[in-house]
Short mmCIF file of C-alpha atoms in Angstrom, two decimals:
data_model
loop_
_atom_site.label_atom_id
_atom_site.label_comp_id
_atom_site.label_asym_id
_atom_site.label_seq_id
_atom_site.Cartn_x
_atom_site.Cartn_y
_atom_site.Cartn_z
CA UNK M 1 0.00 0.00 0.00
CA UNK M 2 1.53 3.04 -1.09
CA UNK M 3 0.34 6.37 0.34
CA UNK M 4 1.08 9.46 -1.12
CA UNK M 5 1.16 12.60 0.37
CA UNK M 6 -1.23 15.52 0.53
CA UNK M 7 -0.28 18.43 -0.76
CA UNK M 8 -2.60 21.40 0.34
CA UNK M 9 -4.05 23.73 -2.03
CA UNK M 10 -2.59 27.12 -2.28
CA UNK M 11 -5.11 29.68 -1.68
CA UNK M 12 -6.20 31.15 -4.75
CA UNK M 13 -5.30 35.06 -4.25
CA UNK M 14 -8.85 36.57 -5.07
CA UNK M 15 -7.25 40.24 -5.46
CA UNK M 16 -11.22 41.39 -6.48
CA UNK M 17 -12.21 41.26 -2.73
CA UNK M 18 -9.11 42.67 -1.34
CA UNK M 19 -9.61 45.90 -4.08
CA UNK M 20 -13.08 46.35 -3.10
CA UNK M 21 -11.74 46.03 0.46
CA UNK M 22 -9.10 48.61 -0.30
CA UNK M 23 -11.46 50.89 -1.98
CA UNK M 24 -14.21 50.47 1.23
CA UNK M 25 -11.43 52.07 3.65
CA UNK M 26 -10.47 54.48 1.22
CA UNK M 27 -14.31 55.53 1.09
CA UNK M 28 -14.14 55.23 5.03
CA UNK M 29 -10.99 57.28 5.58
CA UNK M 30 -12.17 59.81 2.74
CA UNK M 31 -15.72 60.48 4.35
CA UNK M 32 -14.27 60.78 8.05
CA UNK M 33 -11.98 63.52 6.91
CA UNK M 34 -14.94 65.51 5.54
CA UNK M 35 -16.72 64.47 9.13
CA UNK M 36 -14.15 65.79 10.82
CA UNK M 37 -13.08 68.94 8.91
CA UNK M 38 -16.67 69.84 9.60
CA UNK M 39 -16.58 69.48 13.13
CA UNK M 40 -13.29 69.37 14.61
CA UNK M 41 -13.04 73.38 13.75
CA UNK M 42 -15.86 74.63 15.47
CA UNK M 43 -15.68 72.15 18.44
CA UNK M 44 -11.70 73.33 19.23
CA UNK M 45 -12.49 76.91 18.75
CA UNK M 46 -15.36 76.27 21.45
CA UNK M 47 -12.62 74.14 23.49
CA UNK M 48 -10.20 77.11 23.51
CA UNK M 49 -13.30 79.66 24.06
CA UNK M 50 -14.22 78.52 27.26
CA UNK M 51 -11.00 78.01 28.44
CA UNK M 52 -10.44 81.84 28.08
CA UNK M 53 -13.42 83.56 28.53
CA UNK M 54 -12.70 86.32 26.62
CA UNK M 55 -9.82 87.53 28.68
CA UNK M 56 -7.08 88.54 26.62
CA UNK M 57 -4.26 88.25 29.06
CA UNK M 58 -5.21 84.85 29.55
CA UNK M 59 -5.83 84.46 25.85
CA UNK M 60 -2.00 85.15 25.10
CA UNK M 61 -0.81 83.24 28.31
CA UNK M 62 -3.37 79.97 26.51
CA UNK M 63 -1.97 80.87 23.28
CA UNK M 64 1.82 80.77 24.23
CA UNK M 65 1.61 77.88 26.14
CA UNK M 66 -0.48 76.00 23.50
CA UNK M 67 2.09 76.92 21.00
CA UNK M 68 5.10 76.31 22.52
CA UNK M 69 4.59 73.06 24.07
CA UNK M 70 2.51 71.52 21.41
CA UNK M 71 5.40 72.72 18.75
CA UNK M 72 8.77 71.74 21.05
CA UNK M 73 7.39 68.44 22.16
CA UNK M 74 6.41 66.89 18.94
CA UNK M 75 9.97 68.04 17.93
CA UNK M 76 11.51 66.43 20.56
CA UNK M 77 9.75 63.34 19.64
CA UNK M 78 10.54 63.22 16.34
CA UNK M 79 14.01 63.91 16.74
CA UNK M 80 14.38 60.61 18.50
CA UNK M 81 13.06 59.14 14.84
CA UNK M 82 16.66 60.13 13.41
CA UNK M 83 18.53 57.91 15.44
CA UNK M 84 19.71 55.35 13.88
CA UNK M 85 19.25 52.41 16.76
CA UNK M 86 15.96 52.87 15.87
CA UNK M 87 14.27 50.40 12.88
CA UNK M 88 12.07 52.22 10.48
CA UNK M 89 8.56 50.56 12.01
CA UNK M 90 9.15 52.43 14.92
CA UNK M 91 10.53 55.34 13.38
CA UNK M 92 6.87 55.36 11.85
CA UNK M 93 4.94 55.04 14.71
CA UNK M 94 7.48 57.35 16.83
CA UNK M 95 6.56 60.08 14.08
CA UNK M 96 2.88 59.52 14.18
CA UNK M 97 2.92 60.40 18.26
CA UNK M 98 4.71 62.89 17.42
CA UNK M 99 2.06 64.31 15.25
CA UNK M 100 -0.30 63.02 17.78
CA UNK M 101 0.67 65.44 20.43
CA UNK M 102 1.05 68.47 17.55
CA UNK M 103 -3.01 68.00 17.24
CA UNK M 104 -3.77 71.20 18.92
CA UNK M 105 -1.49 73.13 17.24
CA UNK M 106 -2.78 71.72 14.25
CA UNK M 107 -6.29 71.95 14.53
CA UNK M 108 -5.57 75.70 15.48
CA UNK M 109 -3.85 76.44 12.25
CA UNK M 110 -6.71 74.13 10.25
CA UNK M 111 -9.05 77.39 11.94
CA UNK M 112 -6.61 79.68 11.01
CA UNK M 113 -5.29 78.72 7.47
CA UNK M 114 -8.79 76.93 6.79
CA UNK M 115 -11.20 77.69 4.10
CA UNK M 116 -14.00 75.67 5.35
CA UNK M 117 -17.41 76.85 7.11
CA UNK M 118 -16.79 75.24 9.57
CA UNK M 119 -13.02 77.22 9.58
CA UNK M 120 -14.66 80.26 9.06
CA UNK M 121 -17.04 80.06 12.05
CA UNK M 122 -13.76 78.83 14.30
CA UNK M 123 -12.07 81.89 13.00
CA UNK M 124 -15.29 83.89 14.03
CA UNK M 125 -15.38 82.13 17.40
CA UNK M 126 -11.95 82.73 18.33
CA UNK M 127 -11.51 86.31 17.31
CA UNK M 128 -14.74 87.42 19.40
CA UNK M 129 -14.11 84.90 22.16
CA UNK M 130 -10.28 83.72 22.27
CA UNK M 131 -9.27 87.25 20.59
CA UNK M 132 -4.97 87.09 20.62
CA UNK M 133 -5.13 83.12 20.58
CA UNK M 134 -4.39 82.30 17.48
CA UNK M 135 -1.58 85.20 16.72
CA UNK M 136 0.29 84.06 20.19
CA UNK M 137 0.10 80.19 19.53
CA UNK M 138 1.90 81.14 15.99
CA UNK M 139 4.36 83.30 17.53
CA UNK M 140 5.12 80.77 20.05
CA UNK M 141 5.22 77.73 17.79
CA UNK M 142 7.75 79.78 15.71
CA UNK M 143 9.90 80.40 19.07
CA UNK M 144 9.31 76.68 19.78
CA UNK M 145 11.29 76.11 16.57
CA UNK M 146 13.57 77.98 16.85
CA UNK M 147 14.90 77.08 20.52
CA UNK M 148 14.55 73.45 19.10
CA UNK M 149 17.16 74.40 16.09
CA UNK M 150 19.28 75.80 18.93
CA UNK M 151 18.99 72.83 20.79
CA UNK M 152 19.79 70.86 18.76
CA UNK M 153 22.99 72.64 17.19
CA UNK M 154 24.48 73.16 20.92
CA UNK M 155 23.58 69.33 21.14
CA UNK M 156 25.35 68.37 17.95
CA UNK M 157 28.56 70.75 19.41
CA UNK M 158 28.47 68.92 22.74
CA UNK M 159 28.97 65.56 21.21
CA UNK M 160 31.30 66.72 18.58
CA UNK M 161 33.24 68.73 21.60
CA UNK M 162 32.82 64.92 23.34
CA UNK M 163 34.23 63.17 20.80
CA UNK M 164 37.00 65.40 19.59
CA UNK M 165 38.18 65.51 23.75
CA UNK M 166 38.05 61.19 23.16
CA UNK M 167 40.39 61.87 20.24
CA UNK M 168 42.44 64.45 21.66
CA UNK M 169 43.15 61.88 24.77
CA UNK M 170 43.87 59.06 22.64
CA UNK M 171 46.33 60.51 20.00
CA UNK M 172 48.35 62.17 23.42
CA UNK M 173 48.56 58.52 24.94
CA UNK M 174 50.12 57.19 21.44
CA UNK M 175 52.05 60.26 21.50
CA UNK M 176 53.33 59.48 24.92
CA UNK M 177 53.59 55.78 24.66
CA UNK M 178 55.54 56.48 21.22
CA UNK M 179 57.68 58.70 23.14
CA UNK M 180 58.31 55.94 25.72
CA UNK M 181 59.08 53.29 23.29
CA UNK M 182 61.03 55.76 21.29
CA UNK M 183 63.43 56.87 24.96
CA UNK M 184 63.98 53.04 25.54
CA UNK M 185 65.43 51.84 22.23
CA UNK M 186 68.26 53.90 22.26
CA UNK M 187 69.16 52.54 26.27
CA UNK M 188 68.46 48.62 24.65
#
């Protein structure tokens, strides 16, 4: 009695369902952005309306903090995307916190920059309601920037400085142990 072997069927790729899959989500992801672009405007501007109250000191003092932290952070945490101990997957998913915590700043500038209805009664919101919000979290966010850049150059300097004191250290010791080897062969 001989038996042979089973071999099991490959799977016949049926690339029709997974296009109409692929075209579903694409129909999802396409119809939640119009959702959102016609909420997520007027709901932040609300958000950031009753956290001020129509003061404007505390409309700056929400504006700069907004802007600053929510522009220096998500730098920092991208930053630590460029190192290169780190494997792309999770260079994708640090980036994507990263943009993650930006999400105020960037629903602010969707008000701001945004062409929308639902933009233009944000924009209306916040001037009457939040009225130097949106000028401060800019001016802040561009500060944030720019303290990042100068972070990170005096960081880059530091480890250069670092590295070029390692050098420095090791090209004296083969100086000196040249030297040493150098004032014993003539005595031997």
């Amino acid at each position: 009695m001989t038996e042979q072997a089973q071999v099991p069927a490959r799977k016949k790729r049926n690339w029709g369902v997974k296009i109409i899959l692929i075209l579903v989500a694409l129909l999802v992801a396409v119809a939640a952005c119009f959702i959102l672009g016609a909420i997520l405007p007027r709901w932040w501007s609300d958000v950031i309306a009753g956290q001020i109250n129509r003061d404007l000191g505390a409309s700056v003092l929400v504006g700069m903090f907004y802007g600053f932290v929510f522009t220096f952070v998500p730098l920092l945490v991208a930053w630590q995307a460029t190192r290169k101990a780190v494997s792309w997957p999770w260079k994708v998913a640090i980036l994507v916190v990263a943009v993650a915590i930006a999400t105020p700043n960037l629903l602010t500038a969707g008000i701001a920059f945004g062409t929308t209805e639902s933009a233009h009664a944000g924009q209306r919101t916040l001037s009457v309601d939040a009225g130097f919000f949106t000028t401060w979290t800019a001016v802040s966010a561009i500060a944030a920037v720019v303290v990042f850049i100068a972070v990170t150059v005096l960081w880059a300097l530091w480890r250069r400085g670092k590295q070029m004191k390692a050098l420095k250290q090791a090209e004296n010791q083969r100086v000196r142990a040249a030297n040493d080897a150098a004032a014993e062969s003539p005595r031997a």
